[in-house]
């Protein structure tokens, strides 16, 4: 999503930047997003353009890193690549 804001509306948490259900950190990211938005509001007051620019600028690099890590973890741990791994999963379970 290129922006988490439009006009005077900002998205946070899963509505804006769901990492992955497998990551188990949706609540934490929502709180961090709310905190980043609150800090920007405290700094810029009712200047919503400045608030939202800072919110996107400060939080986006962190969120993108979390999303990349979650995607890597899903690929490494949930997408089985060998017949042996599939057999082991089917016999032993996860």
Tab-separated table of C-alpha atoms in Angstrom:
chain	number	residue	atom	x	y	z
A	1	UNK	CA	0.000	0.000	0.000
A	2	UNK	CA	1.693	3.241	-1.097
A	3	UNK	CA	0.184	5.332	1.720
A	4	UNK	CA	-1.592	4.607	4.973
A	5	UNK	CA	-3.333	7.985	4.910
A	6	UNK	CA	-5.778	9.903	2.749
A	7	UNK	CA	-7.257	13.276	3.539
A	8	UNK	CA	-7.776	13.345	7.295
A	9	UNK	CA	-7.954	9.553	7.673
A	10	UNK	CA	-5.084	7.313	8.770
A	11	UNK	CA	-4.980	3.529	8.835
A	12	UNK	CA	-3.061	1.628	11.491
A	13	UNK	CA	-2.490	-1.983	12.448
A	14	UNK	CA	-3.726	-4.761	10.165
A	15	UNK	CA	-5.788	-2.283	8.131
A	16	UNK	CA	-2.545	-0.647	7.002
A	17	UNK	CA	0.320	-3.087	7.391
A	18	UNK	CA	-0.517	-6.655	8.284
A	19	UNK	CA	2.796	-8.511	8.462
A	20	UNK	CA	1.497	-12.077	8.304
A	21	UNK	CA	-0.914	-14.102	10.406
A	22	UNK	CA	2.003	-16.468	11.021
A	23	UNK	CA	4.105	-13.656	12.491
A	24	UNK	CA	1.881	-13.310	15.559
A	25	UNK	CA	2.669	-9.625	16.001
A	26	UNK	CA	-0.420	-7.853	14.677
A	27	UNK	CA	-1.364	-6.403	18.052
A	28	UNK	CA	2.155	-5.164	18.698
A	29	UNK	CA	2.342	-3.478	15.302
A	30	UNK	CA	-1.028	-1.824	15.903
A	31	UNK	CA	0.205	-0.379	19.201
A	32	UNK	CA	3.460	0.804	17.616
A	33	UNK	CA	1.518	2.420	14.787
A	34	UNK	CA	-0.829	4.152	17.213
A	35	UNK	CA	2.154	5.412	19.215
A	36	UNK	CA	3.873	6.731	16.071
A	37	UNK	CA	0.673	8.482	15.040
A	38	UNK	CA	0.225	9.965	18.535
A	39	UNK	CA	3.812	11.262	18.569
A	40	UNK	CA	3.326	12.901	15.178
A	41	UNK	CA	0.026	14.445	16.342
A	42	UNK	CA	1.695	15.790	19.477
A	43	UNK	CA	4.488	17.317	17.411
A	44	UNK	CA	2.416	18.795	14.567
A	45	UNK	CA	-1.009	19.385	16.133
A	46	UNK	CA	-3.778	19.809	13.575
A	47	UNK	CA	-1.440	20.008	10.585
A	48	UNK	CA	-2.594	16.632	9.295
A	49	UNK	CA	-0.377	16.733	6.212
A	50	UNK	CA	2.713	17.038	8.424
A	51	UNK	CA	1.358	14.468	10.904
A	52	UNK	CA	0.724	11.881	8.218
A	53	UNK	CA	3.992	12.580	6.380
A	54	UNK	CA	5.929	11.960	9.596
A	55	UNK	CA	3.842	8.883	10.457
A	56	UNK	CA	4.583	7.311	7.062
A	57	UNK	CA	8.239	8.396	7.039
A	58	UNK	CA	9.075	7.168	10.538
A	59	UNK	CA	7.095	3.932	10.640
A	60	UNK	CA	7.307	2.622	7.067
A	61	UNK	CA	10.969	1.437	7.127
A	62	UNK	CA	10.321	-0.562	10.306
A	63	UNK	CA	7.070	-2.055	8.986
A	64	UNK	CA	8.643	-2.997	5.655
A	65	UNK	CA	11.483	-4.772	7.495
A	66	UNK	CA	8.973	-6.665	9.670
A	67	UNK	CA	6.930	-7.661	6.605
A	68	UNK	CA	10.044	-8.911	4.794
A	69	UNK	CA	11.116	-10.951	7.833
A	70	UNK	CA	7.631	-12.439	8.199
A	71	UNK	CA	7.572	-13.411	4.518
A	72	UNK	CA	10.988	-15.047	4.824
A	73	UNK	CA	9.916	-16.973	7.934
A	74	UNK	CA	6.776	-18.257	6.214
A	75	UNK	CA	8.799	-19.411	3.209
A	76	UNK	CA	11.413	-21.115	5.385
A	77	UNK	CA	9.108	-22.774	7.904
A	78	UNK	CA	5.766	-23.385	6.199
A	79	UNK	CA	6.544	-24.043	2.534
A	80	UNK	CA	8.072	-27.481	2.369
A	81	UNK	CA	10.474	-27.943	-0.540
A	82	UNK	CA	11.543	-31.563	-0.429
A	83	UNK	CA	9.711	-34.861	-0.521
A	84	UNK	CA	11.456	-35.815	2.725
A	85	UNK	CA	10.206	-32.675	4.485
A	86	UNK	CA	6.660	-33.331	3.269
A	87	UNK	CA	6.841	-36.988	4.379
A	88	UNK	CA	8.179	-36.010	7.798
A	89	UNK	CA	5.387	-33.450	8.210
A	90	UNK	CA	2.746	-35.976	7.196
A	91	UNK	CA	4.077	-38.659	9.552
A	92	UNK	CA	5.226	-36.583	12.525
A	93	UNK	CA	3.086	-33.483	12.229
A	94	UNK	CA	4.377	-29.964	12.698
